[in-house]
């Protein structure tokens, strides 16, 4: 095994020994990630199911509550995540063309823009807090167009769904930052960049979740 | 897993289309389409998700097995939503309620002893 004598900082051998070739290794990694993403779809799916039931049951309350969300912030959230996804796609391309510097920059860019999303969403949470829209004993709703407890149910689902999503964004930022450091140290090459692609799949999935959350939460009532 | 390298212009076009769809979904919210507002919003979301999956996630350039794995989760999600909704929306249709008198607010009364009388 000539690869055995690698030093600590040299790139690891591209192919793990259990795979016949690099193609098989990449395919196995993709299938594994998609399997994980299927469980993620159903993880979020439970919340989407609960949302559907209550939205059909209390359409007026959901429409009234949705009007209290900042629609333009939601639209900006979507745009921010789309830009971040684009940066991630470009990172994969940089890895495929052995552009180490570009890979590091694009990974940091994707992570940084993800951070911007969390900041904006944090501001929305702050507004909700100030307006007593956090479900619980201090919840208040003065709109009067719908029963307060039904409106509270909307906000409960809103915080659960966006909270779970923001948790995923946070995890994604950590992963992308770690990958950026590894890329800077030269861990990835044209032959071996599976972690970049797999992290990309995760990051795009987080984007997809938001693509559905935005119209379902922010755009119920016509403005 | 792509068999060839996807060119940046493909990503750029996908990205531009996604932004266009975002503008469209916000714009549709200002037009009164009645019940079709929800349909329009969901259709646009599905189109956006398809673009992301096919191009950003490179499923378009991947092998059939990846297509299968990628669709499996969504198909299960569809089943979950369909069967849950079928249950919730038809709870008032049990035989003893056929003659009416449930005021349409009946899905929570499924276990209500009052409505269980034959």
Short mmCIF file of C-alpha atoms in Angstrom, two decimals:
data_model
loop_
_atom_site.label_atom_id
_atom_site.label_comp_id
_atom_site.label_asym_id
_atom_site.label_seq_id
_atom_site.Cartn_x
_atom_site.Cartn_y
_atom_site.Cartn_z
CA UNK A 1 0.00 0.00 0.00
CA UNK A 2 1.89 3.06 -1.15
CA UNK A 3 -0.68 5.39 0.44
CA UNK A 4 0.16 4.15 3.92
CA UNK A 5 3.10 6.49 4.32
CA UNK A 6 1.14 9.74 4.20
CA UNK A 7 1.99 12.48 6.65
CA UNK A 8 -0.60 14.09 8.91
CA UNK A 9 -1.23 17.11 6.70
CA UNK A 10 -1.27 15.36 3.35
CA UNK A 11 -4.68 14.81 1.77
CA UNK A 12 -6.12 11.42 2.71
CA UNK A 13 -6.39 8.76 0.02
CA UNK A 14 -9.42 9.59 -2.10
CA UNK A 15 -10.97 6.15 -2.04
CA UNK A 16 -11.90 4.14 1.04
CA UNK A 17 -10.89 0.55 0.66
CA UNK A 18 -14.41 -0.92 0.81
CA UNK A 19 -15.34 0.70 -2.52
CA UNK A 20 -14.39 -0.56 -5.95
CA UNK A 21 -13.87 2.90 -7.38
CA UNK A 22 -14.49 6.58 -6.70
CA UNK A 23 -17.76 6.56 -8.62
CA UNK A 24 -19.21 3.85 -6.40
CA UNK A 25 -18.01 5.69 -3.31
CA UNK A 26 -19.68 8.94 -4.38
CA UNK A 27 -22.90 7.14 -5.29
CA UNK A 28 -23.03 5.41 -1.91
CA UNK A 29 -22.51 8.76 -0.14
CA UNK A 30 -25.32 10.38 -2.14
CA UNK A 31 -27.75 7.53 -1.51
CA UNK A 32 -26.96 7.61 2.20
CA UNK A 33 -27.55 11.35 2.34
CA UNK A 34 -30.84 11.11 0.45
CA UNK A 35 -31.95 8.40 2.86
CA UNK A 36 -31.20 10.78 5.73
CA UNK A 37 -33.01 13.59 3.93
CA UNK A 38 -36.08 11.32 3.55
CA UNK A 39 -36.22 11.03 7.33
CA UNK A 40 -35.84 14.81 7.51
CA UNK A 41 -38.74 15.27 5.08
CA UNK A 42 -40.94 13.18 7.36
CA UNK A 43 -39.55 14.93 10.48
CA UNK A 44 -40.74 18.27 9.13
CA UNK A 45 -43.70 16.46 7.52
CA UNK A 46 -45.31 15.79 10.89
CA UNK A 47 -45.40 19.54 11.55
CA UNK A 48 -46.69 20.26 8.05
CA UNK A 49 -49.42 17.68 8.67
CA UNK A 50 -50.44 19.32 11.95
CA UNK A 51 -50.38 22.69 10.21
CA UNK A 52 -52.69 21.42 7.44
CA UNK A 53 -55.23 20.05 9.92
CA UNK A 54 -55.45 23.27 11.93
CA UNK A 55 -55.36 25.58 8.94
CA UNK A 56 -58.33 23.72 7.42
CA UNK A 57 -60.11 23.77 10.80
CA UNK A 58 -59.48 27.46 11.64
CA UNK A 59 -58.96 29.28 8.31
CA UNK A 60 -60.05 32.70 9.62
CA UNK A 61 -57.75 32.63 12.65
CA UNK A 62 -54.78 31.50 10.57
CA UNK A 63 -55.37 34.27 8.03
CA UNK A 64 -55.67 36.91 10.77
CA UNK A 65 -52.56 35.67 12.58
CA UNK A 66 -50.53 35.46 9.38
CA UNK A 67 -51.16 39.16 8.76
CA UNK A 68 -49.17 39.96 11.92
CA UNK A 69 -46.02 38.40 10.47
CA UNK A 70 -43.61 40.64 8.55
CA UNK A 71 -44.19 39.54 4.97
CA UNK A 72 -41.24 41.48 3.56
CA UNK A 73 -38.92 39.95 6.14
CA UNK A 74 -40.19 36.51 5.09
CA UNK A 75 -39.58 37.32 1.43
CA UNK A 76 -36.09 38.60 2.29
CA UNK A 77 -35.48 35.39 4.29
CA UNK A 78 -36.32 33.41 1.16
CA UNK A 79 -34.05 35.50 -1.06
CA UNK A 80 -31.19 35.23 1.45
CA UNK A 81 -31.45 31.44 1.56
CA UNK A 82 -31.61 31.25 -2.24
CA UNK A 83 -28.40 33.30 -2.51
CA UNK A 84 -26.79 31.03 0.08
CA UNK A 85 -27.89 27.93 -1.87
CA UNK A 86 -26.41 29.42 -5.02
CA UNK A 87 -23.11 30.00 -3.22
CA UNK A 88 -23.21 26.38 -2.06
CA UNK A 89 -23.77 25.12 -5.61
CA UNK A 90 -20.80 27.22 -6.71
CA UNK A 91 -18.74 25.71 -3.90
CA UNK A 92 -19.44 22.23 -5.29
CA UNK A 93 -18.36 23.45 -8.72
CA UNK A 94 -15.17 24.89 -7.24
CA UNK A 95 -14.43 21.53 -5.62
CA UNK A 96 -15.01 19.73 -8.92
CA UNK A 97 -12.53 22.02 -10.69
CA UNK A 98 -9.91 21.82 -7.92
CA UNK A 99 -10.23 25.53 -7.12
CA UNK A 100 -9.29 25.36 -3.44
CA UNK A 101 -9.37 29.07 -2.76
CA UNK A 102 -12.75 29.50 -4.44
CA UNK A 103 -14.10 26.49 -2.55
CA UNK A 104 -13.11 28.02 0.78
CA UNK A 105 -14.56 31.40 -0.16
CA UNK A 106 -17.87 29.97 -1.41
CA UNK A 107 -18.26 27.77 1.67
CA UNK A 108 -17.66 30.75 3.97
CA UNK A 109 -20.03 32.84 1.85
CA UNK A 110 -22.80 30.22 2.08
CA UNK A 111 -22.29 29.97 5.85
CA UNK A 112 -22.13 33.76 6.30
CA UNK A 113 -25.32 34.37 4.32
CA UNK A 114 -26.93 31.64 6.41
CA UNK A 115 -25.90 33.70 9.45
CA UNK A 116 -27.61 36.70 7.90
CA UNK A 117 -30.80 34.63 7.69
CA UNK A 118 -30.58 33.84 11.41
CA UNK A 119 -30.07 37.55 12.22
CA UNK A 120 -33.13 38.61 10.23
CA UNK A 121 -35.19 35.81 11.69
CA UNK A 122 -33.97 36.71 15.16
CA UNK A 123 -35.26 40.23 14.54
CA UNK A 124 -38.67 38.79 13.60
CA UNK A 125 -38.67 36.72 16.80
CA UNK A 126 -37.83 39.87 18.74
CA UNK A 127 -40.82 41.65 17.18
CA UNK A 128 -43.05 38.68 18.04
CA UNK A 129 -41.75 38.78 21.60
CA UNK A 130 -42.43 42.50 21.91
CA UNK A 131 -45.98 42.00 20.60
CA UNK A 132 -46.68 39.13 23.04
CA UNK A 133 -47.03 36.64 20.21
CA UNK A 134 -44.96 33.96 21.94
CA UNK A 135 -47.41 31.16 22.93
CA UNK A 136 -47.73 30.71 26.67
CA UNK A 137 -49.05 32.62 29.69
CA UNK A 138 -48.00 36.01 28.30
CA UNK A 139 -49.62 35.46 24.91
CA UNK A 140 -51.93 38.28 23.88
CA UNK A 141 -53.90 38.90 20.72
CA UNK A 142 -55.83 42.14 20.31
CA UNK A 143 -56.82 41.80 16.66
CA UNK A 144 -60.31 40.69 17.67
CA UNK A 145 -60.93 39.13 14.26
CA UNK A 146 -60.49 35.60 15.55
CA UNK A 147 -60.50 33.69 18.85
CA UNK A 148 -57.19 34.29 20.64
CA UNK A 149 -56.59 30.61 21.38
CA UNK A 150 -56.86 29.71 17.69
CA UNK A 151 -54.43 32.52 16.84
CA UNK A 152 -52.14 31.18 19.56
CA UNK A 153 -52.24 27.78 17.87
CA UNK A 154 -51.01 29.39 14.66
CA UNK A 155 -48.13 31.05 16.51
CA UNK A 156 -47.28 27.78 18.24
CA UNK A 157 -46.95 26.08 14.85
CA UNK A 158 -45.10 29.12 13.49
CA UNK A 159 -42.49 28.95 16.25
CA UNK A 160 -42.15 25.16 16.11
CA UNK A 161 -41.73 25.08 12.33
CA UNK A 162 -39.44 28.10 11.96
CA UNK A 163 -37.58 27.12 15.14
CA UNK A 164 -36.84 23.63 13.87
CA UNK A 165 -35.82 25.16 10.55
CA UNK A 166 -33.54 27.73 12.20
CA UNK A 167 -31.95 24.92 14.20
CA UNK A 168 -31.18 23.20 10.90
CA UNK A 169 -29.72 26.45 9.52
CA UNK A 170 -27.52 26.76 12.63
CA UNK A 171 -26.25 23.18 12.25
CA UNK A 172 -25.63 23.85 8.55
CA UNK A 173 -23.57 26.97 9.31
CA UNK A 174 -21.36 24.95 11.69
CA UNK A 175 -20.89 22.18 9.10
CA UNK A 176 -20.05 24.64 6.30
CA UNK A 177 -17.57 26.51 8.51
CA UNK A 178 -15.80 23.27 9.44
CA UNK A 179 -15.66 22.32 5.75
CA UNK A 180 -14.24 25.75 4.88
CA UNK A 181 -11.41 25.22 7.38
CA UNK A 182 -10.76 21.71 6.03
CA UNK A 183 -10.80 23.05 2.49
CA UNK A 184 -8.30 25.74 3.42
CA UNK A 185 -6.03 23.04 4.85
CA UNK A 186 -6.23 21.20 1.54
CA UNK A 187 -8.34 18.23 2.55
CA UNK A 188 -10.39 18.20 -0.65
CA UNK A 189 -9.37 17.54 -4.21
CA UNK A 190 -11.01 16.89 -7.54
CA UNK A 191 -10.98 13.18 -6.60
CA UNK A 192 -12.32 13.57 -3.10
CA UNK A 193 -14.92 16.18 -2.18
CA UNK A 194 -17.82 14.02 -1.00
CA UNK A 195 -18.26 15.99 2.26
CA UNK A 196 -18.76 19.19 0.25
CA UNK A 197 -21.44 17.59 -1.95
CA UNK A 198 -23.18 15.92 0.99
CA UNK A 199 -23.20 19.15 3.02
CA UNK A 200 -24.53 20.85 -0.11
CA UNK A 201 -27.45 18.41 -0.29
CA UNK A 202 -28.27 19.20 3.34
CA UNK A 203 -28.01 22.95 2.80
CA UNK A 204 -30.27 22.87 -0.27
CA UNK A 205 -32.77 20.75 1.65
CA UNK A 206 -32.93 23.39 4.40
CA UNK A 207 -33.65 25.90 1.63
CA UNK A 208 -36.49 23.73 0.28
CA UNK A 209 -38.13 23.59 3.71
CA UNK A 210 -38.16 27.38 3.83
CA UNK A 211 -39.54 27.60 0.28
CA UNK A 212 -42.67 25.88 1.66
CA UNK A 213 -42.70 27.61 5.05
CA UNK A 214 -42.72 31.09 3.52
CA UNK A 215 -46.07 30.95 1.63
CA UNK A 216 -47.71 28.69 4.23
CA UNK A 217 -46.92 30.99 7.15
CA UNK A 218 -46.53 34.51 5.72
CA UNK A 219 -48.86 34.52 2.72
CA UNK A 220 -52.13 33.08 4.04
CA UNK A 221 -54.07 36.33 4.00
CA UNK A 222 -54.15 38.54 0.96
CA UNK A 223 -52.42 41.84 1.68
CA UNK B 1 -24.17 11.97 -8.32
CA UNK B 2 -23.39 13.79 -11.53
CA UNK B 3 -21.57 11.97 -14.29
CA UNK B 4 -20.39 15.29 -15.69
CA UNK B 5 -19.53 18.63 -14.10
CA UNK B 6 -22.47 21.03 -14.03
CA UNK B 7 -21.48 24.41 -15.46
CA UNK B 8 -21.93 27.58 -13.35
CA UNK B 9 -24.28 29.09 -15.94
CA UNK B 10 -26.75 26.28 -15.17
CA UNK B 11 -26.61 27.24 -11.48
CA UNK B 12 -26.93 30.92 -12.37
CA UNK B 13 -29.99 30.30 -14.55
CA UNK B 14 -31.58 28.16 -11.83
CA UNK B 15 -30.88 30.89 -9.28
CA UNK B 16 -32.41 33.59 -11.52
CA UNK B 17 -35.51 31.46 -12.07
CA UNK B 18 -35.86 30.86 -8.33
CA UNK B 19 -35.73 34.61 -7.65
CA UNK B 20 -38.32 35.18 -10.37
CA UNK B 21 -40.62 32.60 -8.77
CA UNK B 22 -40.14 34.30 -5.40
CA UNK B 23 -41.27 37.62 -6.90
CA UNK B 24 -44.20 35.78 -8.49
CA UNK B 25 -45.30 34.18 -5.22
CA UNK B 26 -45.23 37.52 -3.39
CA UNK B 27 -47.02 39.20 -6.30
CA UNK B 28 -49.73 36.52 -6.44
CA UNK B 29 -50.50 37.34 -2.82
CA UNK B 30 -51.71 40.81 -3.84
CA UNK B 31 -54.16 39.46 -6.43
CA UNK B 32 -57.48 37.99 -5.36
CA UNK B 33 -57.75 34.52 -6.86
CA UNK B 34 -60.17 33.23 -4.25
CA UNK B 35 -59.40 29.64 -3.30
CA UNK B 36 -56.75 29.54 -6.03
CA UNK B 37 -54.42 31.76 -3.98
CA UNK B 38 -53.37 28.71 -1.96
CA UNK B 39 -53.09 26.59 -5.10
CA UNK B 40 -50.92 29.23 -6.79
CA UNK B 41 -48.64 29.58 -3.75
CA UNK B 42 -48.20 25.82 -3.45
CA UNK B 43 -47.65 25.31 -7.18
CA UNK B 44 -44.92 27.96 -7.17
CA UNK B 45 -43.33 26.36 -4.08
CA UNK B 46 -43.33 22.93 -5.72
CA UNK B 47 -41.76 24.43 -8.85
CA UNK B 48 -39.06 26.08 -6.72
CA UNK B 49 -38.39 22.85 -4.83
CA UNK B 50 -38.17 20.94 -8.13
CA UNK B 51 -35.63 23.44 -9.49
CA UNK B 52 -33.50 23.15 -6.34
CA UNK B 53 -33.67 19.34 -6.31
CA UNK B 54 -32.99 18.88 -10.03
CA UNK B 55 -30.23 21.44 -10.52
CA UNK B 56 -28.72 22.59 -7.20
CA UNK B 57 -28.88 19.08 -5.77
CA UNK B 58 -27.89 17.67 -9.18
CA UNK B 59 -30.52 14.94 -9.16
CA UNK B 60 -31.13 15.63 -12.87
CA UNK B 61 -27.63 14.37 -13.61
CA UNK B 62 -27.81 11.43 -11.23
CA UNK B 63 -28.51 7.73 -11.62
CA UNK B 64 -32.05 6.25 -11.38
CA UNK B 65 -31.35 4.90 -7.89
CA UNK B 66 -30.77 8.46 -6.64
CA UNK B 67 -34.05 9.54 -8.29
CA UNK B 68 -35.79 6.72 -6.42
CA UNK B 69 -34.26 7.68 -3.07
CA UNK B 70 -34.96 11.38 -3.64
CA UNK B 71 -38.64 10.80 -4.47
CA UNK B 72 -39.28 8.24 -1.73
CA UNK B 73 -39.36 10.77 1.10
CA UNK B 74 -41.77 13.06 -0.74
CA UNK B 75 -44.08 10.17 -1.66
CA UNK B 76 -44.27 9.10 1.99
CA UNK B 77 -44.94 12.69 2.98
CA UNK B 78 -47.78 12.83 0.45
CA UNK B 79 -49.27 9.64 1.91
CA UNK B 80 -48.96 11.07 5.42
CA UNK B 81 -50.78 14.26 4.45
CA UNK B 82 -53.47 12.52 2.35
CA UNK B 83 -54.41 9.90 4.94
CA UNK B 84 -54.30 12.31 7.88
CA UNK B 85 -56.50 14.78 6.05
CA UNK B 86 -58.86 12.05 4.86
CA UNK B 87 -59.33 11.05 8.47
CA UNK B 88 -59.78 14.55 9.91
CA UNK B 89 -62.04 15.89 7.18
CA UNK B 90 -64.43 12.93 7.24
CA UNK B 91 -64.83 12.40 10.98
CA UNK B 92 -68.28 13.96 10.90
CA UNK B 93 -69.39 11.48 8.28
CA UNK B 94 -69.85 8.55 10.65
CA UNK B 95 -73.17 6.74 10.17
CA UNK B 96 -74.97 8.24 13.14
CA UNK B 97 -74.29 11.74 11.83
CA UNK B 98 -75.68 11.23 8.35
CA UNK B 99 -79.00 12.89 9.32
CA UNK B 100 -77.16 16.12 10.13
CA UNK B 101 -77.11 18.03 13.38
CA UNK B 102 -73.34 18.28 13.71
CA UNK B 103 -73.07 21.92 12.64
CA UNK B 104 -70.00 21.10 10.63
CA UNK B 105 -67.74 21.54 13.67
CA UNK B 106 -67.73 17.85 14.28
CA UNK B 107 -64.25 16.50 13.81
CA UNK B 108 -63.35 17.13 17.45
CA UNK B 109 -66.50 15.35 18.63
CA UNK B 110 -65.48 11.97 17.32
CA UNK B 111 -65.11 10.56 20.82
CA UNK B 112 -67.95 12.56 22.25
CA UNK B 113 -70.39 10.13 23.92
CA UNK B 114 -73.30 12.34 22.89
CA UNK B 115 -72.68 11.77 19.21
CA UNK B 116 -71.92 8.07 19.61
CA UNK B 117 -75.56 7.14 20.33
CA UNK B 118 -77.09 5.08 17.54
#
